[in-house]
């Protein structure tokens, strides 16, 4: 049984604010990889005041799903998959105490998938990110 709090995704673990998003997408320090139907953009950034070692965000473009209900479903599925699989990378982040791993998951497909499939794709992306750290 995992330790208490292992499978959580609190507010401190979410990317909120323009500064970190701009660093992630315009800074030139980020890397990207795809595992259809997801693309992950990630970067190691200096740790800010909240001290969390990993932060994430999910983006589902309106051109993929016109209806907000479907966009929200996909975001919920990706967040849940990340919440269950984040331990794959969080142990590696202990080696970088002064840095935070910021990850943005971007949806690429115009189809809905079941949660199990999305979980496998998120796990694949997190494993590949862990290999590059």
mmCIF file of N, CA and C in Angstrom:
data_model
loop_
_atom_site.group_PDB
_atom_site.id
_atom_site.type_symbol
_atom_site.label_atom_id
_atom_site.label_comp_id
_atom_site.label_asym_id
_atom_site.label_seq_id
_atom_site.Cartn_x
_atom_site.Cartn_y
_atom_site.Cartn_z
ATOM 1 N N UNK A 1 0.850 -1.188 0.000
ATOM 2 C CA UNK A 1 0.000 0.000 0.000
ATOM 3 C C UNK A 1 0.887 1.239 0.000
ATOM 4 N N UNK A 2 0.643 2.200 -0.904
ATOM 5 C CA UNK A 2 1.470 3.400 -0.962
ATOM 6 C C UNK A 2 1.266 4.288 0.253
ATOM 7 N N UNK A 3 2.236 5.120 0.498
ATOM 8 C CA UNK A 3 2.161 6.055 1.615
ATOM 9 C C UNK A 3 1.040 7.053 1.399
ATOM 10 N N UNK A 4 0.538 7.578 2.467
ATOM 11 C CA UNK A 4 -0.552 8.543 2.389
ATOM 12 C C UNK A 4 -0.110 9.779 1.621
ATOM 13 N N UNK A 5 -0.932 10.241 0.719
ATOM 14 C CA UNK A 5 -0.612 11.434 -0.054
ATOM 15 C C UNK A 5 0.139 11.169 -1.337
ATOM 16 N N UNK A 6 0.444 9.918 -1.636
ATOM 17 C CA UNK A 6 1.204 9.603 -2.838
ATOM 18 C C UNK A 6 0.385 9.873 -4.096
ATOM 19 N N UNK A 7 -0.872 9.492 -4.078
ATOM 20 C CA UNK A 7 -1.723 9.623 -5.259
ATOM 21 C C UNK A 7 -2.598 10.866 -5.188
ATOM 22 N N UNK A 8 -1.993 12.002 -4.906
ATOM 23 C CA UNK A 8 -2.760 13.241 -4.846
ATOM 24 C C UNK A 8 -2.309 14.166 -5.967
ATOM 25 N N UNK A 9 -3.142 15.125 -6.257
ATOM 26 C CA UNK A 9 -2.789 16.156 -7.228
ATOM 27 C C UNK A 9 -3.359 17.470 -6.701
ATOM 28 N N UNK A 10 -2.603 18.098 -5.833
ATOM 29 C CA UNK A 10 -3.075 19.309 -5.172
ATOM 30 C C UNK A 10 -2.869 20.556 -6.009
ATOM 31 N N UNK A 11 -3.311 21.648 -5.451
ATOM 32 C CA UNK A 11 -3.214 22.927 -6.149
ATOM 33 C C UNK A 11 -1.766 23.348 -6.375
ATOM 34 N N UNK A 12 -0.874 22.999 -5.468
ATOM 35 C CA UNK A 12 0.538 23.359 -5.611
ATOM 36 C C UNK A 12 1.219 22.608 -6.747
ATOM 37 N N UNK A 13 0.591 21.524 -7.190
ATOM 38 C CA UNK A 13 1.174 20.719 -8.262
ATOM 39 C C UNK A 13 0.639 21.102 -9.642
ATOM 40 N N UNK A 14 -0.159 22.152 -9.724
ATOM 41 C CA UNK A 14 -0.706 22.596 -10.997
ATOM 42 C C UNK A 14 0.042 23.842 -11.467
ATOM 43 N N UNK A 15 0.203 23.950 -12.765
ATOM 44 C CA UNK A 15 0.805 25.155 -13.315
ATOM 45 C C UNK A 15 -0.283 26.217 -13.387
ATOM 46 N N UNK A 16 -0.055 27.310 -12.685
ATOM 47 C CA UNK A 16 -1.005 28.413 -12.697
ATOM 48 C C UNK A 16 -0.198 29.698 -12.786
ATOM 49 N N UNK A 17 -0.536 30.524 -13.711
ATOM 50 C CA UNK A 17 0.170 31.782 -13.869
ATOM 51 C C UNK A 17 0.923 31.845 -15.181
ATOM 52 N N UNK A 18 0.946 33.022 -15.743
ATOM 53 C CA UNK A 18 1.549 33.223 -17.063
ATOM 54 C C UNK A 18 3.051 32.998 -17.075
ATOM 55 N N UNK A 19 3.714 33.339 -15.995
ATOM 56 C CA UNK A 19 5.170 33.315 -15.981
ATOM 57 C C UNK A 19 5.724 31.912 -16.266
ATOM 58 N N UNK A 20 5.203 30.910 -15.581
ATOM 59 C CA UNK A 20 5.685 29.550 -15.777
ATOM 60 C C UNK A 20 5.268 28.995 -17.141
ATOM 61 N N UNK A 21 4.071 29.339 -17.588
ATOM 62 C CA UNK A 21 3.609 28.889 -18.905
ATOM 63 C C UNK A 21 4.484 29.482 -20.006
ATOM 64 N N UNK A 22 4.820 30.765 -19.894
ATOM 65 C CA UNK A 22 5.699 31.398 -20.883
ATOM 66 C C UNK A 22 7.092 30.793 -20.843
ATOM 67 N N UNK A 23 7.583 30.488 -19.656
ATOM 68 C CA UNK A 23 8.893 29.840 -19.547
ATOM 69 C C UNK A 23 8.864 28.487 -20.245
ATOM 70 N N UNK A 24 7.761 27.784 -20.081
ATOM 71 C CA UNK A 24 7.638 26.448 -20.649
ATOM 72 C C UNK A 24 7.549 26.473 -22.169
ATOM 73 N N UNK A 25 6.810 27.437 -22.723
ATOM 74 C CA UNK A 25 6.566 27.436 -24.160
ATOM 75 C C UNK A 25 7.430 28.405 -24.964
ATOM 76 N N UNK A 26 7.928 29.469 -24.335
ATOM 77 C CA UNK A 26 8.709 30.445 -25.096
ATOM 78 C C UNK A 26 10.143 30.570 -24.633
ATOM 79 N N UNK A 27 10.503 29.889 -23.578
ATOM 80 C CA UNK A 27 11.817 30.068 -22.989
ATOM 81 C C UNK A 27 12.957 29.454 -23.774
ATOM 82 N N UNK A 28 12.672 28.473 -24.606
ATOM 83 C CA UNK A 28 13.730 27.809 -25.344
ATOM 84 C C UNK A 28 14.450 26.747 -24.542
ATOM 85 N N UNK A 29 14.038 26.532 -23.289
ATOM 86 C CA UNK A 29 14.678 25.525 -22.455
ATOM 87 C C UNK A 29 13.868 24.243 -22.386
ATOM 88 N N UNK A 30 12.689 24.255 -22.961
ATOM 89 C CA UNK A 30 11.809 23.099 -22.841
ATOM 90 C C UNK A 30 12.077 22.080 -23.935
ATOM 91 N N UNK A 31 11.649 20.860 -23.652
ATOM 92 C CA UNK A 31 11.727 19.763 -24.614
ATOM 93 C C UNK A 31 10.325 19.241 -24.831
ATOM 94 N N UNK A 32 10.166 18.512 -25.930
ATOM 95 C CA UNK A 32 8.849 18.007 -26.274
ATOM 96 C C UNK A 32 8.959 16.578 -26.775
ATOM 97 N N UNK A 33 7.933 15.786 -26.483
ATOM 98 C CA UNK A 33 7.848 14.434 -27.036
ATOM 99 C C UNK A 33 6.381 14.067 -27.172
ATOM 100 N N UNK A 34 6.102 13.201 -28.138
ATOM 101 C CA UNK A 34 4.733 12.802 -28.408
ATOM 102 C C UNK A 34 4.554 11.312 -28.224
ATOM 103 N N UNK A 35 3.380 10.965 -27.789
ATOM 104 C CA UNK A 35 2.919 9.588 -27.728
ATOM 105 C C UNK A 35 1.423 9.683 -27.995
ATOM 106 N N UNK A 36 1.064 9.532 -29.260
ATOM 107 C CA UNK A 36 -0.295 9.803 -29.712
ATOM 108 C C UNK A 36 -1.310 9.180 -28.779
ATOM 109 N N UNK A 37 -2.291 9.897 -28.334
ATOM 110 C CA UNK A 37 -2.821 11.194 -28.710
ATOM 111 C C UNK A 37 -2.347 12.359 -27.830
ATOM 112 N N UNK A 38 -1.226 12.201 -27.148
ATOM 113 C CA UNK A 38 -0.728 13.258 -26.268
ATOM 114 C C UNK A 38 0.649 13.737 -26.702
ATOM 115 N N UNK A 39 0.924 14.986 -26.376
ATOM 116 C CA UNK A 39 2.261 15.553 -26.526
ATOM 117 C C UNK A 39 2.614 16.164 -25.186
ATOM 118 N N UNK A 40 3.822 15.923 -24.729
ATOM 119 C CA UNK A 40 4.268 16.482 -23.458
ATOM 120 C C UNK A 40 5.382 17.482 -23.722
ATOM 121 N N UNK A 41 5.226 18.677 -23.188
ATOM 122 C CA UNK A 41 6.267 19.701 -23.228
ATOM 123 C C UNK A 41 6.727 19.851 -21.780
ATOM 124 N N UNK A 42 8.037 19.701 -21.559
ATOM 125 C CA UNK A 42 8.523 19.722 -20.184
ATOM 126 C C UNK A 42 9.831 20.480 -20.093
ATOM 127 N N UNK A 43 10.106 20.971 -18.894
ATOM 128 C CA UNK A 43 11.352 21.701 -18.637
ATOM 129 C C UNK A 43 11.653 21.669 -17.141
ATOM 130 N N UNK A 44 12.925 21.719 -16.826
ATOM 131 C CA UNK A 44 13.355 21.881 -15.438
ATOM 132 C C UNK A 44 13.510 23.372 -15.180
ATOM 133 N N UNK A 45 12.780 23.889 -14.216
ATOM 134 C CA UNK A 45 12.819 25.312 -13.880
ATOM 135 C C UNK A 45 13.201 25.453 -12.405
ATOM 136 N N UNK A 46 13.722 26.604 -12.008
ATOM 137 C CA UNK A 46 14.064 26.801 -10.593
ATOM 138 C C UNK A 46 12.822 26.678 -9.703
ATOM 139 N N UNK A 47 12.996 26.083 -8.529
ATOM 140 C CA UNK A 47 11.889 25.901 -7.598
ATOM 141 C C UNK A 47 11.436 27.253 -7.067
ATOM 142 N N UNK A 48 10.113 27.452 -7.017
ATOM 143 C CA UNK A 48 9.579 28.705 -6.483
ATOM 144 C C UNK A 48 9.209 28.524 -5.009
ATOM 145 N N UNK A 49 8.443 29.439 -4.466
ATOM 146 C CA UNK A 49 8.198 29.487 -3.029
ATOM 147 C C UNK A 49 7.383 28.310 -2.485
ATOM 148 N N UNK A 50 6.539 27.672 -3.295
ATOM 149 C CA UNK A 50 5.719 26.589 -2.750
ATOM 150 C C UNK A 50 6.492 25.280 -2.582
ATOM 151 N N UNK A 51 7.642 25.154 -3.230
ATOM 152 C CA UNK A 51 8.527 24.022 -3.005
ATOM 153 C C UNK A 51 8.112 22.705 -3.624
ATOM 154 N N UNK A 52 7.157 22.699 -4.529
ATOM 155 C CA UNK A 52 6.763 21.424 -5.125
ATOM 156 C C UNK A 52 7.786 21.020 -6.186
ATOM 157 N N UNK A 53 8.045 19.704 -6.299
ATOM 158 C CA UNK A 53 9.076 19.227 -7.217
ATOM 159 C C UNK A 53 8.548 18.990 -8.625
ATOM 160 N N UNK A 54 7.221 18.901 -8.782
ATOM 161 C CA UNK A 54 6.622 18.687 -10.098
ATOM 162 C C UNK A 54 5.355 19.526 -10.227
ATOM 163 N N UNK A 55 5.165 20.079 -11.418
ATOM 164 C CA UNK A 55 3.943 20.830 -11.720
ATOM 165 C C UNK A 55 3.457 20.395 -13.090
ATOM 166 N N UNK A 56 2.142 20.411 -13.282
ATOM 167 C CA UNK A 56 1.596 19.971 -14.560
ATOM 168 C C UNK A 56 0.397 20.806 -14.963
ATOM 169 N N UNK A 57 0.101 20.728 -16.259
ATOM 170 C CA UNK A 57 -1.104 21.338 -16.797
ATOM 171 C C UNK A 57 -1.573 20.495 -17.977
ATOM 172 N N UNK A 58 -2.849 20.625 -18.328
ATOM 173 C CA UNK A 58 -3.423 19.886 -19.446
ATOM 174 C C UNK A 58 -4.107 20.893 -20.358
ATOM 175 N N UNK A 59 -3.869 20.761 -21.655
ATOM 176 C CA UNK A 59 -4.491 21.631 -22.636
ATOM 177 C C UNK A 59 -5.179 20.784 -23.699
ATOM 178 N N UNK A 60 -6.457 21.062 -23.932
ATOM 179 C CA UNK A 60 -7.206 20.395 -24.993
ATOM 180 C C UNK A 60 -7.750 21.502 -25.896
ATOM 181 N N UNK A 61 -7.212 21.646 -27.106
ATOM 182 C CA UNK A 61 -7.629 22.735 -27.987
ATOM 183 C C UNK A 61 -9.090 22.622 -28.415
ATOM 184 N N UNK A 62 -9.687 23.770 -28.635
ATOM 185 C CA UNK A 62 -11.074 23.813 -29.061
ATOM 186 C C UNK A 62 -11.250 23.228 -30.457
ATOM 187 N N UNK A 63 -10.202 23.253 -31.271
ATOM 188 C CA UNK A 63 -10.324 22.684 -32.618
ATOM 189 C C UNK A 63 -10.444 21.171 -32.579
ATOM 190 N N UNK A 64 -10.017 20.537 -31.475
ATOM 191 C CA UNK A 64 -10.175 19.085 -31.336
ATOM 192 C C UNK A 64 -11.605 18.719 -30.948
ATOM 193 N N UNK A 65 -12.154 19.436 -29.985
ATOM 194 C CA UNK A 65 -13.520 19.197 -29.519
ATOM 195 C C UNK A 65 -14.219 20.533 -29.358
ATOM 196 N N UNK A 66 -15.257 20.747 -30.112
ATOM 197 C CA UNK A 66 -15.988 22.008 -30.016
ATOM 198 C C UNK A 66 -16.768 22.105 -28.704
ATOM 199 N N UNK A 67 -17.225 20.974 -28.211
ATOM 200 C CA UNK A 67 -18.036 20.959 -26.989
ATOM 201 C C UNK A 67 -17.153 20.914 -25.748
ATOM 202 N N UNK A 68 -17.442 21.802 -24.808
ATOM 203 C CA UNK A 68 -16.653 21.873 -23.580
ATOM 204 C C UNK A 68 -16.774 20.594 -22.753
ATOM 205 N N UNK A 69 -17.899 19.906 -22.863
ATOM 206 C CA UNK A 69 -18.089 18.674 -22.110
ATOM 207 C C UNK A 69 -17.016 17.647 -22.490
ATOM 208 N N UNK A 70 -16.737 17.513 -23.776
ATOM 209 C CA UNK A 70 -15.731 16.553 -24.229
ATOM 210 C C UNK A 70 -14.332 17.009 -23.849
ATOM 211 N N UNK A 71 -14.049 18.310 -23.973
ATOM 212 C CA UNK A 71 -12.734 18.827 -23.574
ATOM 213 C C UNK A 71 -12.488 18.574 -22.091
ATOM 214 N N UNK A 72 -13.493 18.829 -21.279
ATOM 215 C CA UNK A 72 -13.357 18.625 -19.839
ATOM 216 C C UNK A 72 -13.178 17.149 -19.496
ATOM 217 N N UNK A 73 -13.846 16.262 -20.244
ATOM 218 C CA UNK A 73 -13.685 14.825 -20.015
ATOM 219 C C UNK A 73 -12.245 14.398 -20.272
ATOM 220 N N UNK A 74 -11.687 14.871 -21.377
ATOM 221 C CA UNK A 74 -10.307 14.509 -21.719
ATOM 222 C C UNK A 74 -9.343 15.055 -20.674
ATOM 223 N N UNK A 75 -9.539 16.298 -20.245
ATOM 224 C CA UNK A 75 -8.664 16.879 -19.230
ATOM 225 C C UNK A 75 -8.735 16.085 -17.929
ATOM 226 N N UNK A 76 -9.930 15.681 -17.563
ATOM 227 C CA UNK A 76 -10.115 14.888 -16.353
ATOM 228 C C UNK A 76 -9.398 13.539 -16.469
ATOM 229 N N UNK A 77 -9.502 12.897 -17.631
ATOM 230 C CA UNK A 77 -8.832 11.610 -17.842
ATOM 231 C C UNK A 77 -7.314 11.746 -17.764
ATOM 232 N N UNK A 78 -6.767 12.791 -18.373
ATOM 233 C CA UNK A 78 -5.313 12.984 -18.371
ATOM 234 C C UNK A 78 -4.825 13.313 -16.962
ATOM 235 N N UNK A 79 -5.549 14.166 -16.246
ATOM 236 C CA UNK A 79 -5.149 14.491 -14.871
ATOM 237 C C UNK A 79 -5.164 13.255 -13.982
ATOM 238 N N UNK A 80 -6.186 12.428 -14.130
ATOM 239 C CA UNK A 80 -6.282 11.208 -13.337
ATOM 240 C C UNK A 80 -5.139 10.247 -13.671
ATOM 241 N N UNK A 81 -4.829 10.098 -14.951
ATOM 242 C CA UNK A 81 -3.732 9.217 -15.365
ATOM 243 C C UNK A 81 -2.411 9.731 -14.803
ATOM 244 N N UNK A 82 -2.202 11.032 -14.855
ATOM 245 C CA UNK A 82 -0.980 11.625 -14.308
ATOM 246 C C UNK A 82 -0.900 11.402 -12.800
ATOM 247 N N UNK A 83 -2.013 11.595 -12.124
ATOM 248 C CA UNK A 83 -2.061 11.431 -10.671
ATOM 249 C C UNK A 83 -1.649 10.016 -10.264
ATOM 250 N N UNK A 84 -2.085 9.032 -11.038
ATOM 251 C CA UNK A 84 -1.771 7.645 -10.723
ATOM 252 C C UNK A 84 -0.342 7.255 -11.119
ATOM 253 N N UNK A 85 0.245 7.940 -12.106
ATOM 254 C CA UNK A 85 1.544 7.537 -12.645
ATOM 255 C C UNK A 85 2.704 8.461 -12.274
ATOM 256 N N UNK A 86 2.438 9.547 -11.574
ATOM 257 C CA UNK A 86 3.491 10.540 -11.350
ATOM 258 C C UNK A 86 4.653 10.031 -10.502
ATOM 259 N N UNK A 87 4.452 8.942 -9.777
ATOM 260 C CA UNK A 87 5.542 8.398 -8.958
ATOM 261 C C UNK A 87 6.692 7.891 -9.818
ATOM 262 N N UNK A 88 6.423 7.629 -11.114
ATOM 263 C CA UNK A 88 7.479 7.183 -12.026
ATOM 264 C C UNK A 88 8.595 8.228 -12.151
ATOM 265 N N UNK A 89 8.224 9.500 -12.031
ATOM 266 C CA UNK A 89 9.194 10.585 -12.211
ATOM 267 C C UNK A 89 9.519 11.274 -10.890
ATOM 268 N N UNK A 90 8.591 11.274 -9.943
ATOM 269 C CA UNK A 90 8.806 12.031 -8.707
ATOM 270 C C UNK A 90 10.011 11.515 -7.921
ATOM 271 N N UNK A 91 10.284 10.217 -7.989
ATOM 272 C CA UNK A 91 11.454 9.683 -7.292
ATOM 273 C C UNK A 91 12.742 10.207 -7.919
ATOM 274 N N UNK A 92 12.748 10.397 -9.231
ATOM 275 C CA UNK A 92 13.932 10.926 -9.915
ATOM 276 C C UNK A 92 14.151 12.405 -9.609
ATOM 277 N N UNK A 93 13.078 13.113 -9.285
ATOM 278 C CA UNK A 93 13.202 14.543 -9.000
ATOM 279 C C UNK A 93 13.871 14.800 -7.652
ATOM 280 N N UNK A 94 13.985 13.789 -6.811
ATOM 281 C CA UNK A 94 14.699 13.955 -5.544
ATOM 282 C C UNK A 94 16.180 14.259 -5.775
ATOM 283 N N UNK A 95 16.692 13.894 -6.950
ATOM 284 C CA UNK A 95 18.083 14.173 -7.295
ATOM 285 C C UNK A 95 18.279 15.636 -7.692
ATOM 286 N N UNK A 96 17.185 16.349 -7.953
ATOM 287 C CA UNK A 96 17.234 17.760 -8.346
ATOM 288 C C UNK A 96 16.462 18.593 -7.320
ATOM 289 N N UNK A 97 17.025 18.796 -6.119
ATOM 290 C CA UNK A 97 16.248 19.457 -5.058
ATOM 291 C C UNK A 97 15.944 20.933 -5.321
ATOM 292 N N UNK A 98 16.741 21.607 -6.120
ATOM 293 C CA UNK A 98 16.537 23.038 -6.367
ATOM 294 C C UNK A 98 15.744 23.314 -7.636
ATOM 295 N N UNK A 99 15.198 22.256 -8.262
ATOM 296 C CA UNK A 99 14.488 22.436 -9.517
ATOM 297 C C UNK A 99 13.114 21.794 -9.479
ATOM 298 N N UNK A 100 12.227 22.331 -10.295
ATOM 299 C CA UNK A 100 10.871 21.820 -10.442
ATOM 300 C C UNK A 100 10.705 21.337 -11.875
ATOM 301 N N UNK A 101 10.090 20.196 -12.044
ATOM 302 C CA UNK A 101 9.776 19.682 -13.372
ATOM 303 C C UNK A 101 8.391 20.171 -13.746
ATOM 304 N N UNK A 102 8.314 21.002 -14.785
ATOM 305 C CA UNK A 102 7.034 21.515 -15.274
ATOM 306 C C UNK A 102 6.667 20.743 -16.537
ATOM 307 N N UNK A 103 5.468 20.152 -16.537
ATOM 308 C CA UNK A 103 5.015 19.353 -17.674
ATOM 309 C C UNK A 103 3.671 19.888 -18.147
ATOM 310 N N UNK A 104 3.547 20.069 -19.468
ATOM 311 C CA UNK A 104 2.270 20.432 -20.080
ATOM 312 C C UNK A 104 1.869 19.302 -21.022
ATOM 313 N N UNK A 105 0.703 18.729 -20.784
ATOM 314 C CA UNK A 105 0.174 17.702 -21.668
ATOM 315 C C UNK A 105 -0.775 18.369 -22.653
ATOM 316 N N UNK A 106 -0.548 18.154 -23.934
ATOM 317 C CA UNK A 106 -1.373 18.763 -24.982
ATOM 318 C C UNK A 106 -2.046 17.645 -25.770
ATOM 319 N N UNK A 107 -3.342 17.733 -25.921
ATOM 320 C CA UNK A 107 -4.119 16.720 -26.632
ATOM 321 C C UNK A 107 -4.018 16.972 -28.125
ATOM 322 N N UNK A 108 -3.781 15.914 -28.916
ATOM 323 C CA UNK A 108 -3.576 16.055 -30.350
ATOM 324 C C UNK A 108 -4.717 15.502 -31.194
ATOM 325 N N UNK A 109 -5.531 14.637 -30.652
ATOM 326 C CA UNK A 109 -6.517 13.907 -31.436
ATOM 327 C C UNK A 109 -7.897 14.565 -31.375
ATOM 328 N N UNK A 110 -8.727 14.247 -32.359
ATOM 329 C CA UNK A 110 -10.119 14.711 -32.317
ATOM 330 C C UNK A 110 -11.054 13.556 -31.965
ATOM 331 N N UNK A 111 -10.498 12.516 -31.358
ATOM 332 C CA UNK A 111 -11.286 11.360 -30.919
ATOM 333 C C UNK A 111 -11.186 11.206 -29.406
ATOM 334 N N UNK A 112 -12.213 10.597 -28.826
ATOM 335 C CA UNK A 112 -12.188 10.254 -27.413
ATOM 336 C C UNK A 112 -11.624 8.847 -27.254
ATOM 337 N N UNK A 113 -10.875 8.626 -26.180
ATOM 338 C CA UNK A 113 -10.311 7.319 -25.886
ATOM 339 C C UNK A 113 -10.719 6.918 -24.479
ATOM 340 N N UNK A 114 -10.666 5.624 -24.186
ATOM 341 C CA UNK A 114 -10.999 5.186 -22.835
ATOM 342 C C UNK A 114 -9.838 5.495 -21.882
ATOM 343 N N UNK A 115 -10.139 5.521 -20.612
ATOM 344 C CA UNK A 115 -9.175 5.951 -19.602
ATOM 345 C C UNK A 115 -7.956 5.041 -19.521
ATOM 346 N N UNK A 116 -8.145 3.764 -19.732
ATOM 347 C CA UNK A 116 -7.029 2.815 -19.660
ATOM 348 C C UNK A 116 -5.976 3.131 -20.724
ATOM 349 N N UNK A 117 -6.435 3.443 -21.926
ATOM 350 C CA UNK A 117 -5.530 3.781 -23.032
ATOM 351 C C UNK A 117 -4.747 5.051 -22.706
ATOM 352 N N UNK A 118 -5.433 6.051 -22.181
ATOM 353 C CA UNK A 118 -4.781 7.318 -21.836
ATOM 354 C C UNK A 118 -3.774 7.098 -20.703
ATOM 355 N N UNK A 119 -4.123 6.243 -19.748
ATOM 356 C CA UNK A 119 -3.198 5.939 -18.667
ATOM 357 C C UNK A 119 -1.899 5.328 -19.188
ATOM 358 N N UNK A 120 -2.017 4.435 -20.158
ATOM 359 C CA UNK A 120 -0.826 3.819 -20.754
ATOM 360 C C UNK A 120 0.029 4.866 -21.458
ATOM 361 N N UNK A 121 -0.600 5.780 -22.173
ATOM 362 C CA UNK A 121 0.144 6.811 -22.900
ATOM 363 C C UNK A 121 0.833 7.778 -21.949
ATOM 364 N N UNK A 122 0.160 8.170 -20.889
ATOM 365 C CA UNK A 122 0.776 9.066 -19.900
ATOM 366 C C UNK A 122 1.955 8.361 -19.231
ATOM 367 N N UNK A 123 1.797 7.078 -18.914
ATOM 368 C CA UNK A 123 2.895 6.316 -18.297
ATOM 369 C C UNK A 123 4.090 6.243 -19.238
ATOM 370 N N UNK A 124 3.832 6.035 -20.524
ATOM 371 C CA UNK A 124 4.920 5.991 -21.509
ATOM 372 C C UNK A 124 5.661 7.321 -21.560
ATOM 373 N N UNK A 125 4.898 8.419 -21.604
ATOM 374 C CA UNK A 125 5.524 9.750 -21.640
ATOM 375 C C UNK A 125 6.333 10.011 -20.375
ATOM 376 N N UNK A 126 5.789 9.669 -19.220
ATOM 377 C CA UNK A 126 6.507 9.912 -17.970
ATOM 378 C C UNK A 126 7.775 9.062 -17.884
ATOM 379 N N UNK A 127 7.715 7.834 -18.363
ATOM 380 C CA UNK A 127 8.926 7.000 -18.395
ATOM 381 C C UNK A 127 9.994 7.621 -19.286
ATOM 382 N N UNK A 128 9.577 8.106 -20.445
ATOM 383 C CA UNK A 128 10.532 8.718 -21.374
ATOM 384 C C UNK A 128 11.106 10.030 -20.803
ATOM 385 N N UNK A 129 10.283 10.790 -20.104
ATOM 386 C CA UNK A 129 10.784 12.006 -19.465
ATOM 387 C C UNK A 129 11.783 11.633 -18.363
ATOM 388 N N UNK A 130 11.471 10.587 -17.609
ATOM 389 C CA UNK A 130 12.374 10.124 -16.554
ATOM 390 C C UNK A 130 13.725 9.696 -17.098
ATOM 391 N N UNK A 131 13.739 9.114 -18.278
ATOM 392 C CA UNK A 131 15.006 8.696 -18.891
ATOM 393 C C UNK A 131 15.878 9.886 -19.275
ATOM 394 N N UNK A 132 15.268 11.003 -19.630
ATOM 395 C CA UNK A 132 16.040 12.170 -20.044
ATOM 396 C C UNK A 132 16.535 13.035 -18.882
ATOM 397 N N UNK A 133 15.981 12.808 -17.682
ATOM 398 C CA UNK A 133 16.394 13.643 -16.543
ATOM 399 C C UNK A 133 17.793 13.304 -16.072
#
